[in-house]
């Protein structure tokens, strides 16, 4: 496959000022040169741009700028040519079809980045960061992706891997050459002490992975409560748009309504749920079930109460349901006569959506609960996806097993087996070893042209 020359449109589909078609592979310069009227691309210097026209069957197809980048200093480490054309759908499709007719193959989703990985220009964490950068919705998510793309996470993982390799080497030397006096004597106590330090570093990576999730994907916040307490109005006020339908009729919201905002550089996914109550209405019951399911998966629950009504048994049950989850109680409609008496020990933010009171206090409470202000000051070097986290958990287990083996008096050569397993898993994070199907699936999530 790596002998193919591939091409794809690298810009968004649709009408635009320009479109870029990327070509990569051993024949990229030759193929583009065969349809380009201007300078001979075979003779130009690397990393230069040239003006001319695309010709096909004696017809001018478009006026273009062509960038020529010669291997190995390119995105894929192969010869790469990028054709800048006018951004119309017809002209873009025409130039792409000409390239395919001249011997290029249509690139698969993510294939350019896949080649960069397979050719050794980037490791797997950096390749994943490319996809994350394309989908980043906040400044913090962009910062996380750039840190991974520039190799900060790779350096941490590589350092841990090298520490394990060095420890394994010392153990092997002691096993194979016990007669040598000038080598460091790797007693089980020394091995144990070094493993404890490694364990702390790995545990820190795992514990900070939740920060990575927040930065990358944002917080899922479920707005819950009985019907007609003002959940949809709060969603609309927070987003400053009419996202959800608001009426005085109970049960107006029958399905999940979502909206996003940026808070301290992080995406907050607000989810307005159907009012939770006992009901005989089949459709409303489905909405209530969806609300409860949404609540289970949320990072934060905002329980909305009506200041103008007494605290109900249903609300007591909701409060009990969210007590083990991070939550905020928001007493809405504080512009009405107060009839609500909160249970002892329950703290709340008070406000209303008519005068927009309390909304800033609500945002500040979210920032405080998840330490978003401190999070925005950090360097965003985190484990950021499920694949990486699953592997680092396995590394932790292997090192824990090695420490337990030492505690149980097992010989160091047995301990070395666990260390080897841990090192292999670190290598899988970086992509030193990989499963072909996993790699194909990972890059299939990318867009065409990347």
Short mmCIF file of C-alpha atoms in Angstrom, two decimals, residues 94-443:
data_model
loop_
_atom_site.label_atom_id
_atom_site.label_comp_id
_atom_site.label_asym_id
_atom_site.label_seq_id
_atom_site.Cartn_x
_atom_site.Cartn_y
_atom_site.Cartn_z
CA UNK A 94 -12.73 17.63 -11.91
CA UNK A 95 -9.09 18.01 -10.78
CA UNK A 96 -9.50 15.11 -8.35
CA UNK A 97 -10.93 12.87 -11.08
CA UNK A 98 -8.01 13.79 -13.40
CA UNK A 99 -5.49 12.80 -10.72
CA UNK A 100 -7.28 9.47 -10.27
CA UNK A 101 -7.21 8.91 -14.03
CA UNK A 102 -3.46 9.61 -14.06
CA UNK A 103 -2.60 6.91 -11.55
CA UNK A 104 -3.40 8.23 -8.09
CA UNK A 105 -5.56 6.29 -5.68
CA UNK A 106 -8.26 7.97 -3.58
CA UNK A 107 -6.86 8.26 -0.05
CA UNK A 108 -8.76 6.55 2.75
CA UNK A 109 -9.88 8.60 5.78
CA UNK A 110 -6.82 9.56 7.80
CA UNK A 111 -4.42 7.87 5.39
CA UNK A 112 -1.97 10.78 5.18
CA UNK A 113 -1.61 10.78 8.97
CA UNK A 114 -1.47 6.99 8.99
CA UNK A 115 1.49 7.14 6.60
CA UNK A 116 3.16 9.73 8.84
CA UNK A 117 2.82 7.23 11.70
CA UNK A 118 3.88 4.14 9.75
CA UNK A 119 6.85 6.01 8.31
CA UNK A 120 8.00 6.97 11.80
CA UNK A 121 7.53 10.74 11.67
CA UNK A 122 5.04 10.72 14.56
CA UNK A 123 4.08 8.16 17.19
CA UNK A 124 0.55 6.97 17.91
CA UNK A 125 -0.19 9.52 20.65
CA UNK A 126 0.79 12.28 18.24
CA UNK A 127 -1.36 10.76 15.48
CA UNK A 128 -4.34 10.68 17.85
CA UNK A 129 -3.61 14.31 18.74
CA UNK A 130 -4.01 15.28 15.06
CA UNK A 131 -7.58 13.98 15.10
CA UNK A 132 -8.25 15.67 18.44
CA UNK A 133 -6.91 18.99 17.12
CA UNK A 134 -9.31 18.85 14.17
CA UNK A 135 -12.28 18.32 16.49
CA UNK A 136 -11.18 20.68 19.29
CA UNK A 137 -14.04 22.99 20.30
CA UNK A 138 -12.28 25.06 22.96
CA UNK A 139 -8.97 26.81 23.54
CA UNK A 140 -8.02 24.31 26.25
CA UNK A 141 -8.82 21.36 23.96
CA UNK A 142 -6.60 22.94 21.31
CA UNK A 143 -3.81 23.33 23.90
CA UNK A 144 -4.12 19.68 24.95
CA UNK A 145 -3.92 18.50 21.34
CA UNK A 146 -0.93 20.70 20.51
CA UNK A 147 0.95 19.48 23.60
CA UNK A 148 0.42 15.89 22.50
CA UNK A 149 1.23 16.68 18.89
CA UNK A 150 4.54 18.27 19.88
CA UNK A 151 5.47 15.17 21.86
CA UNK A 152 5.07 16.19 25.52
CA UNK A 153 3.00 13.13 26.42
CA UNK A 154 5.26 10.94 24.28
CA UNK A 155 8.27 12.15 26.29
CA UNK A 156 6.61 11.18 29.59
CA UNK A 157 5.66 7.71 28.29
CA UNK A 158 9.10 7.19 26.70
CA UNK A 159 10.84 8.18 29.96
CA UNK A 160 8.79 5.64 31.91
CA UNK A 161 9.50 3.00 29.29
CA UNK A 162 13.25 3.69 29.40
CA UNK A 163 13.26 3.53 33.20
CA UNK A 164 11.66 0.09 33.04
CA UNK A 165 14.11 -1.02 30.35
CA UNK A 166 17.07 0.12 32.44
CA UNK A 167 15.71 -1.68 35.48
CA UNK A 168 15.18 -4.87 33.46
CA UNK A 169 18.71 -4.62 32.07
CA UNK A 170 20.23 -4.32 35.54
CA UNK A 171 18.25 -7.35 36.71
CA UNK A 172 19.31 -9.40 33.67
CA UNK A 173 22.98 -8.50 34.14
CA UNK A 174 22.83 -9.59 37.78
CA UNK A 175 21.19 -12.87 36.77
CA UNK A 176 23.53 -13.66 33.84
CA UNK A 177 26.82 -12.31 35.25
CA UNK A 178 26.74 -12.62 39.05
CA UNK A 179 30.53 -13.00 39.18
CA UNK A 180 31.20 -9.43 37.98
CA UNK A 181 32.02 -7.12 40.88
CA UNK A 182 31.86 -3.80 39.00
CA UNK A 183 28.14 -4.02 38.18
CA UNK A 184 25.48 -2.55 40.42
CA UNK A 185 24.04 -5.19 42.75
CA UNK A 186 20.30 -5.09 42.07
CA UNK A 187 18.86 -6.38 45.32
CA UNK A 188 15.12 -6.88 45.59
CA UNK A 189 14.95 -3.88 47.94
CA UNK A 190 16.53 -1.63 45.29
CA UNK A 191 14.14 -2.94 42.65
CA UNK A 192 11.20 -2.36 44.99
CA UNK A 193 12.25 1.23 45.74
CA UNK A 194 12.55 2.08 42.03
CA UNK A 195 9.19 0.46 41.29
CA UNK A 196 7.53 2.53 44.01
CA UNK A 197 8.72 5.72 42.31
CA UNK A 198 7.48 4.50 38.92
CA UNK A 199 4.13 3.53 40.46
CA UNK A 200 3.67 7.07 41.84
CA UNK A 201 4.37 8.60 38.40
CA UNK A 202 1.89 6.27 36.70
CA UNK A 203 -0.74 6.80 39.36
CA UNK A 204 -0.44 10.56 38.82
CA UNK A 205 -0.97 10.12 35.07
CA UNK A 206 -4.11 8.10 35.76
CA UNK A 207 -5.48 10.46 38.40
CA UNK A 208 -5.02 13.43 36.06
CA UNK A 209 -6.74 11.63 33.18
CA UNK A 210 -10.07 13.11 34.31
CA UNK A 211 -8.56 16.52 33.59
CA UNK A 212 -7.79 15.26 30.09
CA UNK A 213 -11.41 14.19 29.63
CA UNK A 214 -12.70 17.58 30.77
CA UNK A 215 -10.29 19.46 28.50
CA UNK A 216 -10.90 17.24 25.47
CA UNK A 217 -14.62 16.50 25.65
CA UNK A 218 -15.95 19.03 28.11
CA UNK A 219 -18.33 18.52 31.04
CA UNK A 220 -21.74 16.92 30.63
CA UNK A 221 -24.17 18.82 32.87
CA UNK A 222 -27.70 17.45 33.32
CA UNK A 223 -30.35 20.01 34.28
CA UNK A 224 -32.98 18.02 36.18
CA UNK A 225 -36.10 18.68 38.20
CA UNK A 226 -39.87 18.37 38.25
CA UNK A 227 -41.91 19.69 35.32
CA UNK A 228 -42.30 23.47 34.99
CA UNK A 229 -39.60 24.51 37.47
CA UNK A 230 -37.78 26.44 34.70
CA UNK A 231 -35.14 24.00 33.46
CA UNK A 232 -35.56 25.01 29.80
CA UNK A 233 -35.51 28.70 30.68
CA UNK A 234 -32.24 28.20 32.55
CA UNK A 235 -30.74 26.37 29.55
CA UNK A 236 -31.78 29.20 27.23
CA UNK A 237 -30.45 31.86 29.60
CA UNK A 238 -27.09 30.12 30.01
CA UNK A 239 -26.68 29.68 26.26
CA UNK A 240 -28.18 33.11 25.49
CA UNK A 241 -30.38 31.62 22.79
CA UNK A 242 -33.81 30.01 22.53
CA UNK A 243 -32.60 26.41 22.38
CA UNK A 244 -35.49 24.82 24.25
CA UNK A 245 -39.22 25.50 23.94
CA UNK A 246 -40.57 27.30 27.02
CA UNK A 247 -44.28 27.35 27.98
CA UNK A 248 -46.33 27.39 31.17
CA UNK A 249 -47.68 23.92 30.29
CA UNK A 250 -46.18 21.13 32.40
CA UNK A 251 -44.30 18.46 30.46
CA UNK A 252 -43.46 20.66 27.44
CA UNK A 253 -39.98 19.13 27.26
CA UNK A 254 -40.46 15.49 26.28
CA UNK A 255 -36.97 14.75 24.97
CA UNK A 256 -33.36 15.69 25.61
CA UNK A 257 -32.33 19.20 24.49
CA UNK A 258 -28.60 19.99 24.44
CA UNK A 259 -26.49 23.10 24.07
CA UNK A 260 -22.86 24.09 24.53
CA UNK A 261 -21.01 27.03 25.98
CA UNK A 262 -17.35 27.79 26.75
CA UNK A 263 -16.52 28.34 30.41
CA UNK A 264 -12.93 29.13 31.42
CA UNK A 265 -11.72 27.73 28.10
CA UNK A 266 -13.63 24.44 28.46
CA UNK A 267 -16.74 23.14 26.71
CA UNK A 268 -19.76 22.71 28.96
CA UNK A 269 -22.45 20.47 27.47
CA UNK A 270 -25.74 21.45 29.11
CA UNK A 271 -28.51 18.87 28.79
CA UNK A 272 -32.08 19.96 29.47
CA UNK A 273 -34.10 16.93 30.51
CA UNK A 274 -37.80 16.16 30.65
CA UNK A 275 -39.46 16.91 33.98
CA UNK A 276 -39.08 13.94 36.33
CA UNK A 277 -42.32 12.80 37.96
CA UNK A 278 -44.64 9.81 38.12
CA UNK A 279 -46.84 9.81 35.03
CA UNK A 280 -49.27 7.57 33.17
CA UNK A 281 -48.54 9.31 29.85
CA UNK A 282 -46.55 6.82 27.75
CA UNK A 283 -44.63 9.48 25.80
CA UNK A 284 -43.83 11.51 28.92
CA UNK A 285 -42.70 8.31 30.67
CA UNK A 286 -40.16 7.71 27.90
CA UNK A 287 -38.88 11.26 28.44
CA UNK A 288 -38.58 10.68 32.20
CA UNK A 289 -36.63 7.46 31.62
CA UNK A 290 -34.28 9.31 29.25
CA UNK A 291 -33.79 11.99 31.89
CA UNK A 292 -32.79 9.44 34.51
CA UNK A 293 -30.40 7.75 32.09
CA UNK A 294 -28.85 11.12 31.18
CA UNK A 295 -28.42 11.87 34.88
CA UNK A 296 -26.45 8.64 35.36
CA UNK A 297 -23.91 9.55 32.68
CA UNK A 298 -23.56 13.23 33.60
CA UNK A 299 -20.47 14.71 35.25
CA UNK A 300 -22.63 17.22 37.09
CA UNK A 301 -26.30 17.46 37.99
CA UNK A 302 -28.09 20.78 38.44
CA UNK A 303 -31.28 20.17 40.41
CA UNK A 304 -33.71 23.00 39.73
CA UNK A 305 -36.33 23.84 42.38
CA UNK A 306 -39.17 26.37 42.23
CA UNK A 307 -38.95 29.05 44.91
CA UNK A 308 -42.71 29.62 44.60
CA UNK A 309 -43.64 26.04 45.53
CA UNK A 310 -43.15 23.82 48.57
CA UNK A 311 -40.43 21.13 48.56
CA UNK A 312 -41.99 17.86 47.35
CA UNK A 313 -41.45 14.17 47.97
CA UNK A 314 -40.32 13.76 44.35
CA UNK A 315 -37.65 16.42 44.87
CA UNK A 316 -36.53 14.70 48.07
CA UNK A 317 -36.05 11.52 46.04
CA UNK A 318 -34.11 13.41 43.35
CA UNK A 319 -31.87 14.96 46.01
CA UNK A 320 -31.19 11.48 47.38
CA UNK A 321 -30.44 10.18 43.88
CA UNK A 322 -27.75 12.81 43.21
CA UNK A 323 -26.13 12.98 46.65
CA UNK A 324 -23.17 10.77 45.59
CA UNK A 325 -22.70 12.74 42.37
CA UNK A 326 -21.28 16.24 42.01
CA UNK A 327 -24.32 18.45 42.02
CA UNK A 328 -25.65 21.99 42.44
CA UNK A 329 -29.09 22.91 43.72
CA UNK A 330 -30.45 25.95 41.87
CA UNK A 331 -33.54 27.60 43.36
CA UNK A 332 -35.23 29.26 40.41
CA UNK A 333 -37.91 31.97 40.38
CA UNK A 334 -36.56 33.79 43.44
CA UNK A 335 -38.50 36.81 42.18
CA UNK A 336 -41.67 35.02 43.37
CA UNK A 337 -42.96 34.79 46.91
CA UNK A 338 -40.84 32.22 48.72
CA UNK A 339 -42.70 29.04 49.66
CA UNK A 340 -39.73 26.67 49.38
CA UNK A 341 -38.03 25.45 52.55
CA UNK A 342 -34.87 23.47 51.82
CA UNK A 343 -33.95 20.43 53.94
CA UNK A 344 -31.29 21.02 56.57
CA UNK A 345 -27.74 21.09 55.21
CA UNK A 346 -28.73 21.70 51.59
CA UNK A 347 -26.90 24.67 50.05
CA UNK A 348 -28.30 26.33 46.96
CA UNK A 349 -27.72 29.03 44.37
CA UNK A 350 -30.71 31.35 44.07
CA UNK A 351 -31.76 33.17 40.92
CA UNK A 352 -34.29 33.63 38.13
CA UNK A 353 -34.29 33.83 34.37
CA UNK A 354 -36.46 36.94 34.13
CA UNK A 355 -33.81 39.24 35.55
CA UNK A 356 -30.96 36.79 34.86
CA UNK A 357 -30.09 36.73 38.57
CA UNK A 358 -27.93 33.93 39.90
CA UNK A 359 -26.63 32.68 36.56
CA UNK A 360 -23.13 34.05 37.09
CA UNK A 361 -23.10 32.52 40.57
CA UNK A 362 -24.15 29.20 39.00
CA UNK A 363 -21.25 29.37 36.53
CA UNK A 364 -18.82 30.21 39.33
CA UNK A 365 -20.04 27.18 41.30
CA UNK A 366 -19.34 24.95 38.27
CA UNK A 367 -15.87 26.48 37.90
CA UNK A 368 -15.18 25.88 41.60
CA UNK A 369 -16.49 22.29 41.67
CA UNK A 370 -14.21 21.18 38.84
CA UNK A 371 -11.34 23.61 39.55
CA UNK A 372 -11.62 24.92 35.99
CA UNK A 373 -9.71 28.08 36.86
CA UNK A 374 -6.70 26.06 38.02
CA UNK A 375 -7.09 23.63 35.15
CA UNK A 376 -6.73 26.44 32.61
CA UNK A 377 -3.32 27.32 34.09
CA UNK A 378 -1.84 23.83 33.70
CA UNK A 379 0.20 22.56 30.77
CA UNK A 380 -2.44 20.06 29.51
CA UNK A 381 -0.10 17.05 29.34
CA UNK A 382 -2.68 14.36 30.08
CA UNK A 383 -3.77 10.91 29.03
CA UNK A 384 -6.71 11.94 26.91
CA UNK A 385 -8.51 8.93 25.46
CA UNK A 386 -9.87 5.53 26.46
CA UNK A 387 -7.20 3.55 24.56
CA UNK A 388 -4.34 5.31 26.32
CA UNK A 389 -6.04 5.13 29.72
CA UNK A 390 -6.79 1.39 29.40
CA UNK A 391 -3.13 0.67 28.57
CA UNK A 392 -1.72 2.85 31.36
CA UNK A 393 -4.06 1.05 33.79
CA UNK A 394 -2.54 -2.24 32.61
CA UNK A 395 0.95 -0.80 33.17
CA UNK A 396 -0.07 0.11 36.72
CA UNK A 397 -1.37 -3.44 37.30
CA UNK A 398 1.86 -5.02 36.02
CA UNK A 399 4.03 -2.84 38.26
CA UNK A 400 1.72 -3.52 41.20
CA UNK A 401 2.06 -7.26 40.51
CA UNK A 402 5.86 -6.90 40.43
CA UNK A 403 5.84 -5.15 43.81
CA UNK A 404 3.57 -7.81 45.30
CA UNK A 405 5.87 -10.53 43.93
CA UNK A 406 8.80 -8.91 45.73
CA UNK A 407 6.77 -8.64 48.94
CA UNK A 408 5.99 -12.37 48.65
CA UNK A 409 9.69 -13.22 48.28
CA UNK A 410 9.66 -14.14 44.61
CA UNK A 411 13.06 -14.04 42.82
CA UNK A 412 13.89 -10.97 40.73
CA UNK A 413 13.86 -12.90 37.44
CA UNK A 414 10.16 -13.58 38.02
CA UNK A 415 9.64 -9.90 38.79
CA UNK A 416 11.31 -9.05 35.46
CA UNK A 417 8.41 -10.73 33.61
CA UNK A 418 5.94 -8.20 35.03
CA UNK A 419 8.32 -5.36 34.17
CA UNK A 420 8.54 -6.59 30.58
CA UNK A 421 4.74 -6.64 30.33
CA UNK A 422 4.54 -3.08 31.65
CA UNK A 423 7.16 -1.88 29.16
CA UNK A 424 5.29 -3.56 26.28
CA UNK A 425 2.06 -1.77 27.22
CA UNK A 426 3.87 1.58 27.30
CA UNK A 427 5.14 0.74 23.81
CA UNK A 428 1.55 0.12 22.69
CA UNK A 429 0.57 3.62 23.87
CA UNK A 430 3.30 5.05 21.62
CA UNK A 431 2.55 2.63 18.78
CA UNK A 432 5.92 0.82 18.95
CA UNK A 433 3.84 -2.35 18.76
CA UNK A 434 0.31 -2.31 17.42
CA UNK A 435 -2.56 -4.35 16.10
CA UNK A 436 -3.33 -3.74 12.40
CA UNK A 437 -7.10 -3.74 12.95
CA UNK A 438 -6.79 -1.24 15.78
CA UNK A 439 -4.70 1.10 13.62
CA UNK A 440 -7.15 0.82 10.70
CA UNK A 441 -10.09 1.55 13.01
CA UNK A 442 -8.32 4.48 14.68
CA UNK A 443 -7.46 6.27 11.44
#
